[in-house]
mmCIF file of C-alpha atoms in Angstrom:
data_model
loop_
_atom_site.group_PDB
_atom_site.id
_atom_site.type_symbol
_atom_site.label_atom_id
_atom_site.label_comp_id
_atom_site.label_asym_id
_atom_site.label_seq_id
_atom_site.Cartn_x
_atom_site.Cartn_y
_atom_site.Cartn_z
ATOM 1 C CA MET A 614 -84.411 -65.048 278.303
ATOM 2 C CA ASP A 615 -82.282 -68.080 279.187
ATOM 3 C CA ALA A 616 -81.347 -68.806 275.555
ATOM 4 C CA ALA A 617 -79.762 -65.388 274.914
ATOM 5 C CA PRO A 618 -76.532 -65.892 276.924
ATOM 6 C CA ARG A 619 -75.960 -69.272 275.260
ATOM 7 C CA ILE A 620 -75.615 -67.616 271.835
ATOM 8 C CA GLY A 621 -73.485 -64.713 273.050
ATOM 9 C CA LEU A 622 -76.193 -62.058 273.419
ATOM 10 C CA GLY A 623 -76.010 -61.572 277.161
ATOM 11 C CA HIS A 624 -79.160 -60.996 279.203
ATOM 12 C CA ILE A 625 -82.139 -59.799 277.118
ATOM 13 C CA GLU A 626 -85.540 -58.765 278.451
ATOM 14 C CA VAL A 627 -88.541 -59.183 276.130
ATOM 15 C CA SER A 628 -91.756 -57.722 277.510
ATOM 16 C CA LEU A 629 -95.216 -59.155 277.015
ATOM 17 C CA ARG A 630 -96.125 -55.987 275.124
ATOM 18 C CA GLN A 631 -93.204 -56.580 272.720
ATOM 19 C CA ILE A 632 -94.327 -60.154 272.088
ATOM 20 C CA ARG A 633 -97.875 -58.959 271.341
ATOM 21 C CA ARG A 634 -96.496 -56.442 268.865
ATOM 22 C CA TRP A 635 -94.570 -59.239 267.112
ATOM 23 C CA GLU A 636 -97.763 -61.310 266.966
ATOM 24 C CA SER A 637 -99.774 -58.497 265.372
ATOM 25 C CA PRO A 638 -100.763 -58.586 261.643
ATOM 26 C CA THR A 639 -98.061 -55.991 260.838
ATOM 27 C CA PRO A 640 -95.245 -56.619 263.315
ATOM 28 C CA PRO A 641 -92.328 -54.160 263.564
ATOM 29 C CA TRP A 642 -88.929 -55.273 262.296
ATOM 30 C CA PRO A 643 -86.991 -56.699 265.295
ATOM 31 C CA ARG A 644 -83.627 -55.398 266.437
ATOM 32 C CA ALA A 645 -80.570 -57.410 265.353
ATOM 33 C CA ASP A 646 -80.170 -59.156 268.728
ATOM 34 C CA HIS A 647 -83.878 -60.032 268.792
ATOM 35 C CA GLN A 648 -83.564 -61.414 265.255
ATOM 36 C CA ARG A 649 -80.759 -63.729 266.315
ATOM 37 C CA LEU A 650 -82.721 -64.866 269.329
ATOM 38 C CA LEU A 651 -85.931 -65.530 267.400
ATOM 39 C CA THR A 652 -84.221 -67.421 264.588
ATOM 40 C CA HIS A 653 -82.294 -69.482 267.144
ATOM 41 C CA LEU A 654 -85.388 -70.419 269.142
ATOM 42 C CA LEU A 655 -87.803 -70.956 266.257
ATOM 43 C CA ARG A 656 -85.319 -72.381 263.717
ATOM 44 C CA GLN A 657 -86.626 -70.290 260.800
ATOM 45 C CA PRO A 658 -85.339 -67.237 258.890
ATOM 46 C CA ILE A 659 -86.743 -64.015 260.282
ATOM 47 C CA GLU A 660 -88.748 -63.248 257.114
ATOM 48 C CA GLN A 661 -90.556 -66.583 257.371
ATOM 49 C CA LEU A 662 -91.755 -65.661 260.866
ATOM 50 C CA GLY A 663 -93.998 -62.951 259.433
ATOM 51 C CA PHE A 664 -91.661 -59.978 259.632
ATOM 52 C CA THR A 665 -91.188 -57.687 256.613
ATOM 53 C CA PRO A 666 -87.855 -55.816 256.292
ATOM 54 C CA PRO A 667 -88.312 -52.026 256.220
ATOM 55 C CA TRP A 668 -86.164 -51.850 253.053
ATOM 56 C CA ASP A 669 -88.255 -54.508 251.289
ATOM 57 C CA PRO A 670 -91.987 -53.780 251.752
ATOM 58 C CA VAL A 671 -92.993 -56.365 249.131
ATOM 59 C CA ASP A 672 -95.736 -58.859 249.916
ATOM 60 C CA ARG A 673 -93.799 -62.080 249.342
ATOM 61 C CA THR A 674 -96.951 -64.062 248.755
ATOM 62 C CA SER A 675 -97.684 -62.056 245.607
ATOM 63 C CA VAL A 676 -94.186 -61.587 244.167
ATOM 64 C CA ASP A 677 -94.001 -61.904 240.405
ATOM 65 C CA PRO A 678 -91.539 -64.723 239.708
ATOM 66 C CA GLU A 679 -90.451 -62.956 236.526
ATOM 67 C CA SER A 680 -89.373 -59.846 238.442
ATOM 68 C CA SER A 681 -85.606 -59.428 238.437
ATOM 69 C CA SER A 682 -85.631 -57.731 241.838
ATOM 70 C CA ALA A 683 -87.592 -60.384 243.715
ATOM 71 C CA PRO A 684 -87.234 -62.211 245.926
ATOM 72 C CA ARG A 685 -84.698 -60.094 247.742
ATOM 73 C CA GLN A 686 -81.921 -61.840 249.600
ATOM 74 C CA PHE A 687 -81.255 -61.370 253.289
ATOM 75 C CA PRO A 688 -79.665 -58.040 254.250
ATOM 76 C CA ALA A 689 -75.935 -57.529 254.403
ATOM 77 C CA GLY A 690 -74.263 -56.899 257.714
ATOM 78 C CA LEU A 691 -76.193 -59.279 259.953
ATOM 79 C CA PRO A 692 -74.155 -62.000 261.683
ATOM 80 C CA LEU A 693 -74.342 -65.452 260.177
ATOM 81 C CA PRO A 694 -76.369 -67.867 262.319
ATOM 82 C CA GLN A 695 -74.471 -70.282 264.526
ATOM 83 C CA ALA A 696 -75.559 -73.858 265.195
ATOM 84 C CA GLU A 697 -75.717 -75.066 268.791
ATOM 85 C CA VAL A 698 -76.867 -78.507 267.710
ATOM 86 C CA SER A 699 -76.313 -79.889 264.219
ATOM 87 C CA VAL A 700 -79.554 -81.393 262.935
ATOM 88 C CA GLN A 701 -78.510 -81.748 259.289
ATOM 89 C CA PRO A 702 -76.679 -84.841 257.987
ATOM 90 C CA SER A 703 -72.974 -84.736 257.191
ATOM 91 C CA THR A 704 -73.833 -84.711 253.470
ATOM 92 C CA ILE A 705 -75.708 -81.394 253.603
ATOM 93 C CA GLY A 706 -72.728 -79.310 252.462
ATOM 94 C CA ALA A 707 -72.102 -81.503 249.418
ATOM 95 C CA ASP A 708 -75.822 -81.654 248.614
ATOM 96 C CA TYR A 709 -76.168 -77.877 248.774
ATOM 97 C CA ASN A 710 -73.008 -77.446 246.676
ATOM 98 C CA ALA A 711 -74.397 -79.703 243.929
ATOM 99 C CA ILE A 712 -77.174 -77.159 243.338
ATOM 100 C CA THR A 713 -74.686 -74.299 243.428
ATOM 101 C CA VAL A 714 -72.611 -76.013 240.721
ATOM 102 C CA ALA A 715 -75.721 -76.483 238.576
ATOM 103 C CA HIS A 716 -76.515 -72.766 238.874
ATOM 104 C CA ARG A 717 -72.919 -71.988 237.901
ATOM 105 C CA ARG A 718 -73.388 -73.840 234.621
ATOM 106 C CA MET A 719 -76.850 -72.394 234.007
ATOM 107 C CA TYR A 720 -75.515 -68.836 234.183
ATOM 108 C CA TRP A 721 -74.216 -69.019 230.626
ATOM 109 C CA SER A 722 -77.506 -70.021 229.008
ATOM 110 C CA VAL A 723 -80.494 -69.300 231.286
ATOM 111 C CA GLN A 724 -82.170 -65.899 231.073
ATOM 112 C CA PRO A 725 -80.919 -63.832 234.038
ATOM 113 C CA THR A 726 -84.407 -62.765 235.145
ATOM 114 C CA HIS A 727 -85.319 -66.444 235.376
ATOM 115 C CA LEU A 728 -82.135 -67.595 237.097
ATOM 116 C CA HIS A 729 -81.737 -64.738 239.557
ATOM 117 C CA PRO A 730 -84.792 -65.459 241.773
ATOM 118 C CA THR A 731 -83.809 -69.130 241.943
ATOM 119 C CA VAL A 732 -80.241 -68.337 242.967
ATOM 120 C CA VAL A 733 -81.438 -65.867 245.598
ATOM 121 C CA GLU A 734 -83.811 -68.427 247.099
ATOM 122 C CA HIS A 735 -80.927 -70.904 247.144
ATOM 123 C CA THR A 736 -78.857 -68.422 249.166
ATOM 124 C CA ARG A 737 -81.739 -67.987 251.613
ATOM 125 C CA LEU A 738 -81.874 -71.744 252.062
ATOM 126 C CA GLY A 739 -78.114 -71.791 252.651
ATOM 127 C CA LEU A 740 -78.415 -69.181 255.391
ATOM 128 C CA HIS A 741 -81.133 -71.215 257.098
ATOM 129 C CA LEU A 742 -79.086 -74.419 256.852
ATOM 130 C CA LEU A 743 -76.107 -72.729 258.506
ATOM 131 C CA SER A 744 -78.159 -72.506 261.689
ATOM 132 C CA GLU A 745 -78.542 -76.285 261.628
ATOM 133 C CA THR A 746 -75.068 -77.389 260.531
ATOM 134 C CA SER A 747 -71.677 -77.633 262.224
ATOM 135 C CA GLY A 748 -68.181 -78.997 261.641
ATOM 136 C CA VAL A 749 -66.865 -79.883 258.194
ATOM 137 C CA ALA A 750 -70.351 -79.851 256.679
ATOM 138 C CA ARG A 751 -70.816 -76.249 257.815
ATOM 139 C CA ARG A 752 -67.577 -75.186 256.181
ATOM 140 C CA LEU A 753 -68.545 -76.867 252.904
ATOM 141 C CA LEU A 754 -71.970 -75.268 253.133
ATOM 142 C CA ALA A 755 -70.517 -71.804 253.781
ATOM 143 C CA THR A 756 -68.189 -72.173 250.781
ATOM 144 C CA ALA A 757 -71.057 -73.089 248.471
ATOM 145 C CA LEU A 758 -73.190 -70.301 249.935
ATOM 146 C CA ALA A 759 -70.420 -67.761 249.265
ATOM 147 C CA GLU A 760 -70.183 -68.910 245.645
ATOM 148 C CA SER A 761 -73.945 -68.748 245.244
ATOM 149 C CA LEU A 762 -74.026 -65.216 246.644
ATOM 150 C CA LEU A 763 -71.198 -64.253 244.302
ATOM 151 C CA LEU A 764 -73.247 -65.547 241.384
ATOM 152 C CA ALA A 765 -76.296 -63.600 242.560
ATOM 153 C CA GLY A 766 -74.194 -60.447 242.765
ATOM 154 C CA ARG A 767 -72.733 -60.994 239.302
ATOM 155 C CA ILE A 768 -76.211 -61.357 237.807
ATOM 156 C CA GLU A 769 -77.404 -58.238 239.632
ATOM 157 C CA PHE A 770 -74.480 -56.141 238.460
ATOM 158 C CA PHE A 771 -73.636 -57.368 234.954
ATOM 159 C CA ASP A 772 -76.895 -58.884 233.723
ATOM 160 C CA ILE A 773 -79.777 -56.859 235.142
ATOM 161 C CA ARG A 774 -78.007 -53.721 236.476
ATOM 162 C CA LEU A 775 -79.212 -53.752 240.081
ATOM 163 C CA VAL A 776 -76.085 -51.998 241.309
ATOM 164 C CA ASN A 777 -77.049 -51.272 244.920
ATOM 165 C CA GLU A 778 -78.371 -54.781 245.396
ATOM 166 C CA ALA A 779 -75.160 -56.227 243.959
ATOM 167 C CA ASP A 780 -72.995 -54.245 246.379
ATOM 168 C CA ALA A 781 -74.963 -55.565 249.360
ATOM 169 C CA THR A 782 -74.870 -59.110 247.972
ATOM 170 C CA PHE A 783 -71.085 -59.011 247.644
ATOM 171 C CA VAL A 784 -70.813 -57.961 251.301
ATOM 172 C CA ARG A 785 -72.926 -60.945 252.316
ATOM 173 C CA ALA A 786 -70.862 -63.219 250.053
ATOM 174 C CA LEU A 787 -67.680 -62.052 251.789
ATOM 175 C CA GLN A 788 -69.240 -62.926 255.158
ATOM 176 C CA ALA A 789 -69.934 -66.453 253.959
ATOM 177 C CA ALA A 790 -66.422 -66.797 252.499
ATOM 178 C CA GLY A 791 -65.049 -65.701 255.860
ATOM 179 C CA GLU A 792 -67.138 -68.334 257.609
ATOM 180 C CA ALA A 793 -65.629 -70.902 255.222
ATOM 181 C CA ASP A 794 -62.152 -69.381 255.649
ATOM 182 C CA ASP A 795 -61.755 -69.488 251.857
ATOM 183 C CA ALA A 796 -59.298 -66.713 251.022
ATOM 184 C CA LEU A 797 -59.406 -67.271 247.255
ATOM 185 C CA LEU A 798 -63.187 -67.026 247.142
ATOM 186 C CA GLY A 799 -62.895 -63.887 249.259
ATOM 187 C CA ALA A 800 -60.461 -62.439 246.723
ATOM 188 C CA ALA A 801 -62.886 -63.184 243.882
ATOM 189 C CA ILE A 802 -65.727 -61.458 245.723
ATOM 190 C CA LEU A 803 -63.625 -58.384 246.517
ATOM 191 C CA ALA A 804 -62.424 -58.037 242.915
ATOM 192 C CA HIS A 805 -66.009 -58.261 241.662
ATOM 193 C CA ALA A 806 -67.019 -55.656 244.238
ATOM 194 C CA ALA A 807 -64.335 -53.343 242.813
ATOM 195 C CA PHE A 808 -66.252 -53.120 239.541
ATOM 196 C CA ILE A 809 -69.029 -51.160 241.267
ATOM 197 C CA PRO A 810 -67.023 -48.050 242.270
ATOM 198 C CA GLY A 811 -64.830 -48.520 239.177
ATOM 199 C CA TRP A 812 -67.786 -48.196 236.813
ATOM 200 C CA ALA A 813 -68.932 -45.181 238.844
ATOM 201 C CA GLN A 814 -65.477 -43.597 238.288
ATOM 202 C CA ARG A 815 -64.525 -43.748 241.957
ATOM 203 C CA TYR A 816 -61.102 -45.244 241.423
ATOM 204 C CA ASN A 817 -59.720 -44.787 244.946
ATOM 205 C CA GLU A 818 -62.558 -46.899 246.324
ATOM 206 C CA ALA A 819 -62.087 -49.502 243.595
ATOM 207 C CA ALA A 820 -58.330 -49.581 244.225
ATOM 208 C CA ASP A 821 -58.896 -50.219 247.935
ATOM 209 C CA ARG A 822 -61.080 -53.237 247.153
ATOM 210 C CA LEU A 823 -58.512 -54.507 244.647
ATOM 211 C CA ARG A 824 -55.712 -54.209 247.215
ATOM 212 C CA ALA A 825 -57.810 -56.314 249.549
ATOM 213 C CA ALA A 826 -58.425 -58.830 246.740
ATOM 214 C CA ARG A 827 -54.699 -59.166 246.054
ATOM 215 C CA THR A 828 -53.989 -59.583 249.770
ATOM 216 C CA TYR A 829 -56.513 -62.402 250.051
ATOM 217 C CA ALA A 830 -55.168 -64.014 246.864
ATOM 218 C CA ARG A 831 -51.660 -64.152 248.355
ATOM 219 C CA ARG A 832 -53.024 -66.153 251.292
ATOM 220 C CA ALA A 833 -54.668 -68.772 249.061
ATOM 221 C CA PRO A 834 -52.357 -69.183 247.030
ATOM 222 C CA ALA A 835 -53.744 -68.208 243.624
ATOM 223 C CA SER A 836 -53.106 -69.458 240.090
ATOM 224 C CA ALA A 837 -51.448 -67.293 237.448
ATOM 225 C CA GLU A 838 -54.795 -66.926 235.651
ATOM 226 C CA PHE A 839 -56.481 -65.719 238.825
ATOM 227 C CA LEU A 840 -53.802 -63.083 239.475
ATOM 228 C CA ALA A 841 -54.002 -61.953 235.842
ATOM 229 C CA TRP A 842 -57.771 -61.592 236.190
ATOM 230 C CA ILE A 843 -57.394 -59.243 239.172
ATOM 231 C CA ASP A 844 -55.032 -57.145 237.046
ATOM 232 C CA ALA A 845 -57.609 -57.174 234.230
ATOM 233 C CA VAL A 846 -60.274 -55.896 236.617
ATOM 234 C CA ASP A 847 -57.881 -53.178 237.753
ATOM 235 C CA ALA A 848 -57.181 -52.240 234.135
ATOM 236 C CA GLU A 849 -60.886 -51.886 233.337
ATOM 237 C CA CYS A 850 -61.416 -49.689 236.398
ATOM 238 C CA GLN A 851 -58.393 -47.570 235.411
ATOM 239 C CA THR A 852 -59.762 -47.197 231.877
ATOM 240 C CA LEU A 853 -63.222 -46.163 233.063
ATOM 241 C CA CYS A 854 -61.667 -43.647 235.445
ATOM 242 C CA GLY A 855 -59.644 -41.944 232.699
ATOM 243 C CA ARG A 856 -56.300 -43.665 233.241
ATOM 244 C CA PRO A 857 -55.841 -45.690 230.034
ATOM 245 C CA ALA A 858 -52.026 -45.523 230.040
ATOM 246 C CA ASP A 859 -51.903 -47.084 233.511
ATOM 247 C CA ALA A 860 -54.467 -49.642 232.349
ATOM 248 C CA LEU A 861 -52.314 -50.748 229.399
ATOM 249 C CA HIS A 862 -49.313 -51.127 231.705
ATOM 250 C CA ILE A 863 -51.336 -53.352 234.034
ATOM 251 C CA ILE A 864 -52.609 -55.459 231.117
ATOM 252 C CA SER A 865 -49.026 -55.974 229.927
ATOM 253 C CA ARG A 866 -48.178 -57.237 233.395
ATOM 254 C CA ALA A 867 -51.191 -59.561 233.314
ATOM 255 C CA GLU A 868 -50.047 -60.953 229.950
ATOM 256 C CA GLU A 869 -46.641 -61.731 231.434
ATOM 257 C CA ILE A 870 -48.198 -63.367 234.499
ATOM 258 C CA ILE A 871 -50.468 -65.614 232.466
ATOM 259 C CA LYS A 872 -47.522 -66.843 230.355
ATOM 260 C CA LYS A 873 -45.632 -68.121 233.385
ATOM 261 C CA PRO A 874 -45.840 -71.767 234.499
ATOM 262 C CA ASN A 875 -49.045 -72.230 236.467
ATOM 263 C CA ASP A 876 -47.850 -73.565 239.823
ATOM 264 C CA HIS A 877 -51.369 -73.559 241.265
ATOM 265 C CA ARG A 878 -54.631 -74.690 239.700
ATOM 266 C CA SER A 879 -57.624 -72.398 239.476
ATOM 267 C CA PRO A 880 -60.726 -73.539 241.397
ATOM 268 C CA GLU A 881 -63.649 -75.040 239.514
ATOM 269 C CA TRP A 882 -65.818 -71.965 240.111
ATOM 270 C CA PHE A 883 -63.324 -69.678 238.351
ATOM 271 C CA THR A 884 -65.126 -69.830 235.000
ATOM 272 C CA TRP A 885 -65.217 -66.196 233.881
ATOM 273 C CA PHE A 886 -61.622 -65.602 232.727
ATOM 274 C CA SER A 887 -59.152 -66.927 230.141
ATOM 275 C CA PRO A 888 -56.436 -65.571 227.825
ATOM 276 C CA ALA A 889 -59.218 -64.705 225.361
ATOM 277 C CA ARG A 890 -60.988 -62.665 228.042
ATOM 278 C CA LEU A 891 -57.723 -60.861 228.779
ATOM 279 C CA ALA A 892 -57.476 -59.992 225.066
ATOM 280 C CA ALA A 893 -61.005 -58.550 225.301
ATOM 281 C CA PHE A 894 -59.984 -56.356 228.244
ATOM 282 C CA LYS A 895 -56.936 -55.218 226.271
ATOM 283 C CA GLY A 896 -58.958 -54.459 223.150
ATOM 284 C CA ASN A 897 -61.406 -52.333 225.108
ATOM 285 C CA THR A 898 -58.572 -50.315 226.647
ATOM 286 C CA GLN A 899 -56.866 -49.853 223.276
ATOM 287 C CA LEU A 900 -60.193 -48.681 221.875
ATOM 288 C CA LYS A 901 -60.478 -46.059 224.604
ATOM 289 C CA THR A 902 -56.957 -44.799 223.881
ATOM 290 C CA GLY A 903 -57.580 -44.438 220.138
ATOM 291 C CA ARG A 904 -55.348 -47.355 219.103
ATOM 292 C CA TYR A 905 -57.955 -48.685 216.712
ATOM 293 C CA ALA A 906 -55.864 -51.057 214.608
ATOM 294 C CA GLN A 907 -54.413 -52.670 217.729
ATOM 295 C CA ALA A 908 -57.850 -52.795 219.301
ATOM 296 C CA ARG A 909 -59.300 -54.603 216.285
ATOM 297 C CA ASP A 910 -56.505 -57.201 216.407
ATOM 298 C CA SER A 911 -56.977 -57.792 220.139
ATOM 299 C CA LEU A 912 -60.752 -58.008 219.883
ATOM 300 C CA MET A 913 -60.658 -60.358 216.907
ATOM 301 C CA ALA A 914 -58.276 -62.613 218.846
ATOM 302 C CA ALA A 915 -60.671 -62.489 221.780
ATOM 303 C CA LEU A 916 -63.673 -63.277 219.577
ATOM 304 C CA SER A 917 -61.985 -66.314 218.060
ATOM 305 C CA GLY A 918 -60.835 -67.540 221.472
ATOM 306 C CA VAL A 919 -64.131 -67.254 223.356
ATOM 307 C CA PRO A 920 -66.151 -70.490 223.199
ATOM 308 C CA ALA A 921 -69.394 -70.347 221.254
ATOM 309 C CA ASP A 922 -71.442 -71.060 224.391
ATOM 310 C CA GLU A 923 -70.143 -67.913 226.138
ATOM 311 C CA GLY A 924 -72.594 -65.698 224.316
ATOM 312 C CA LYS A 925 -72.653 -62.943 226.933
ATOM 313 C CA GLN A 926 -68.969 -62.207 226.503
ATOM 314 C CA ARG A 927 -69.333 -62.355 222.723
ATOM 315 C CA THR A 928 -71.904 -59.522 222.799
ATOM 316 C CA VAL A 929 -69.444 -57.288 224.649
ATOM 317 C CA ILE A 930 -66.617 -58.059 222.216
ATOM 318 C CA LEU A 931 -68.889 -57.494 219.211
ATOM 319 C CA GLY A 932 -69.997 -54.181 220.710
ATOM 320 C CA ASP A 933 -66.376 -53.077 221.072
ATOM 321 C CA LEU A 934 -65.584 -54.185 217.509
ATOM 322 C CA ALA A 935 -68.525 -52.099 216.307
ATOM 323 C CA ALA A 936 -67.126 -49.134 218.221
ATOM 324 C CA VAL A 937 -63.761 -49.594 216.471
ATOM 325 C CA GLU A 938 -65.499 -49.495 213.094
ATOM 326 C CA VAL A 939 -67.432 -46.328 213.968
ATOM 327 C CA ALA A 940 -64.256 -44.632 215.171
ATOM 328 C CA GLN A 941 -62.728 -45.323 211.763
ATOM 329 C CA GLU A 942 -65.868 -44.085 210.007
ATOM 330 C CA LYS A 943 -67.011 -47.469 208.748
ATOM 331 C CA PRO A 944 -70.722 -47.408 209.641
ATOM 332 C CA GLN A 945 -71.706 -50.385 207.484
ATOM 333 C CA GLU A 946 -69.157 -52.649 209.188
ATOM 334 C CA ALA A 947 -70.230 -51.322 212.599
ATOM 335 C CA CYS A 948 -73.863 -52.153 211.865
ATOM 336 C CA MET A 949 -72.905 -55.693 210.864
ATOM 337 C CA ARG A 950 -71.230 -56.179 214.255
ATOM 338 C CA ILE A 951 -74.234 -54.717 216.070
ATOM 339 C CA GLU A 952 -76.562 -57.117 214.310
ATOM 340 C CA GLU A 953 -74.363 -60.053 215.304
ATOM 341 C CA ALA A 954 -74.547 -58.868 218.910
ATOM 342 C CA LEU A 955 -78.324 -58.469 218.734
ATOM 343 C CA ASP A 956 -78.605 -62.028 217.418
ATOM 344 C CA GLN A 957 -76.815 -63.201 220.548
ATOM 345 C CA LEU A 958 -78.855 -61.003 222.906
ATOM 346 C CA ALA A 959 -82.008 -62.528 221.455
ATOM 347 C CA ILE A 960 -80.778 -65.870 222.827
ATOM 348 C CA THR A 961 -79.498 -64.731 226.239
ATOM 349 C CA TRP A 962 -79.990 -61.223 227.624
ATOM 350 C CA TYR A 963 -76.967 -59.350 228.972
ATOM 351 C CA ALA A 964 -77.418 -55.765 230.117
ATOM 352 C CA THR A 965 -73.707 -54.975 229.847
ATOM 353 C CA GLY A 966 -73.715 -56.082 226.208
ATOM 354 C CA MET A 967 -76.778 -53.988 225.402
ATOM 355 C CA GLU A 968 -75.141 -50.943 227.003
ATOM 356 C CA ARG A 969 -72.152 -51.324 224.670
ATOM 357 C CA ILE A 970 -74.472 -51.554 221.663
ATOM 358 C CA ARG A 971 -76.420 -48.439 222.653
ATOM 359 C CA GLU A 972 -73.186 -46.498 223.078
ATOM 360 C CA VAL A 973 -72.176 -47.446 219.535
ATOM 361 C CA ARG A 974 -75.596 -46.504 218.162
ATOM 362 C CA HIS A 975 -75.164 -43.041 219.654
ATOM 363 C CA GLU A 976 -71.893 -42.682 217.734
ATOM 364 C CA LEU A 977 -73.652 -43.777 214.525
ATOM 365 C CA GLN A 978 -75.981 -40.779 214.562
ATOM 366 C CA PRO A 979 -74.174 -38.946 211.701
ATOM 367 C CA TRP A 980 -75.216 -41.883 209.468
ATOM 368 C CA ALA A 981 -78.741 -42.188 210.923
ATOM 369 C CA ASP A 982 -80.421 -41.885 207.505
ATOM 370 C CA THR A 983 -78.485 -44.721 205.885
ATOM 371 C CA GLU A 984 -80.085 -48.074 205.170
ATOM 372 C CA HIS A 985 -77.694 -49.967 207.472
ATOM 373 C CA VAL A 986 -78.340 -47.793 210.532
ATOM 374 C CA ARG A 987 -82.092 -47.819 209.946
ATOM 375 C CA ARG A 988 -82.008 -51.607 209.844
ATOM 376 C CA VAL A 989 -80.192 -51.599 213.177
ATOM 377 C CA ASP A 990 -82.813 -49.224 214.590
ATOM 378 C CA ASP A 991 -85.583 -51.518 213.397
ATOM 379 C CA ARG A 992 -84.042 -54.317 215.422
ATOM 380 C CA LEU A 993 -82.913 -52.204 218.342
ATOM 381 C CA TYR A 994 -86.419 -50.802 218.767
ATOM 382 C CA SER A 995 -88.429 -53.886 217.889
ATOM 383 C CA TRP A 996 -91.322 -54.719 220.207
ATOM 384 C CA GLN A 997 -89.401 -57.516 221.899
ATOM 385 C CA THR A 998 -86.125 -55.662 222.359
ATOM 386 C CA THR A 999 -87.763 -52.435 223.534
ATOM 387 C CA LEU A 1000 -89.898 -54.286 226.062
ATOM 388 C CA SER A 1001 -86.860 -56.230 227.287
ATOM 389 C CA VAL A 1002 -84.972 -52.979 227.929
ATOM 390 C CA LEU A 1003 -87.901 -51.291 229.689
ATOM 391 C CA GLN A 1004 -88.658 -54.330 231.845
ATOM 392 C CA ARG A 1005 -85.084 -54.354 233.068
#
């Protein structure tokens, strides 16, 4: 085909038989080079041309909008589309970014199973628009797309526990950040991606991603808060992988970094970290090392410093405070903290917060017959809460 060499594919032969197979009711998934060629010629994403990915055999016309796993985003690893001719106006990058910013704010209050499909569809639109945009507008668009993909990955990992999907989404986000040449956004994506092997206790893999994140952050340059956040991520991964002493050392370094004059401002999208969040990381690590009095002080400081509208983080802190109380054999106080966390989860679901609560409930088993624990069980296994857990 004549169009193939113009987009860097070389000479490609497409037989009449192949075209008929693509036009059939159940067409086979095209090869990567054929995908690029078809999307270039027909100006539509490959899924909208009637093709169904082999890893996603869902009928998109009948997808339940409440499903947390649908619609699926485009696969990681495919090259981003290039635009031969820009057909979008110069404002398209700013227009697309305005929606991304709105999603950023919605994350803190909108139910994740409601927000996730919308964010994913927004990323699909961004990919399509890249094929029609060039110049400065394309760079702005790619930046907003990278942020939107980062948000999708955060929801998948922290909110609804779709770990494999999150890993693939972070890869795609890094591609978009590379297209935008935004090193700081790349660092944020890589540090988030480090959580995945870190939580699976594969520290070497997490450490490799964190080294990459620090390298990208040096190119930016990054604010003191941003560098402290990368250390906090490293500390959590160290803690989960059985290295709490190393984690406390890293947190001490982060505390020193965040006290220094902030020569560089954090970007507007960096909304998930603060000194209070660092105190929460520290309290969790102290909890894991058996330093319960110190952990309570750190977690109480974190709880008082986290804004009231950051309910997701509050559930995690409350869960850790409950764990401190259990460790010191104070079941009544632990149950009070659990009930506070459940009040917050009733407003906005957060899978990570619920996991912390369930861990504490397991430790409360010696007091299972007490009134306080039974009251927690009544709430933990209410119709609404039980259905929420099973649906996710």
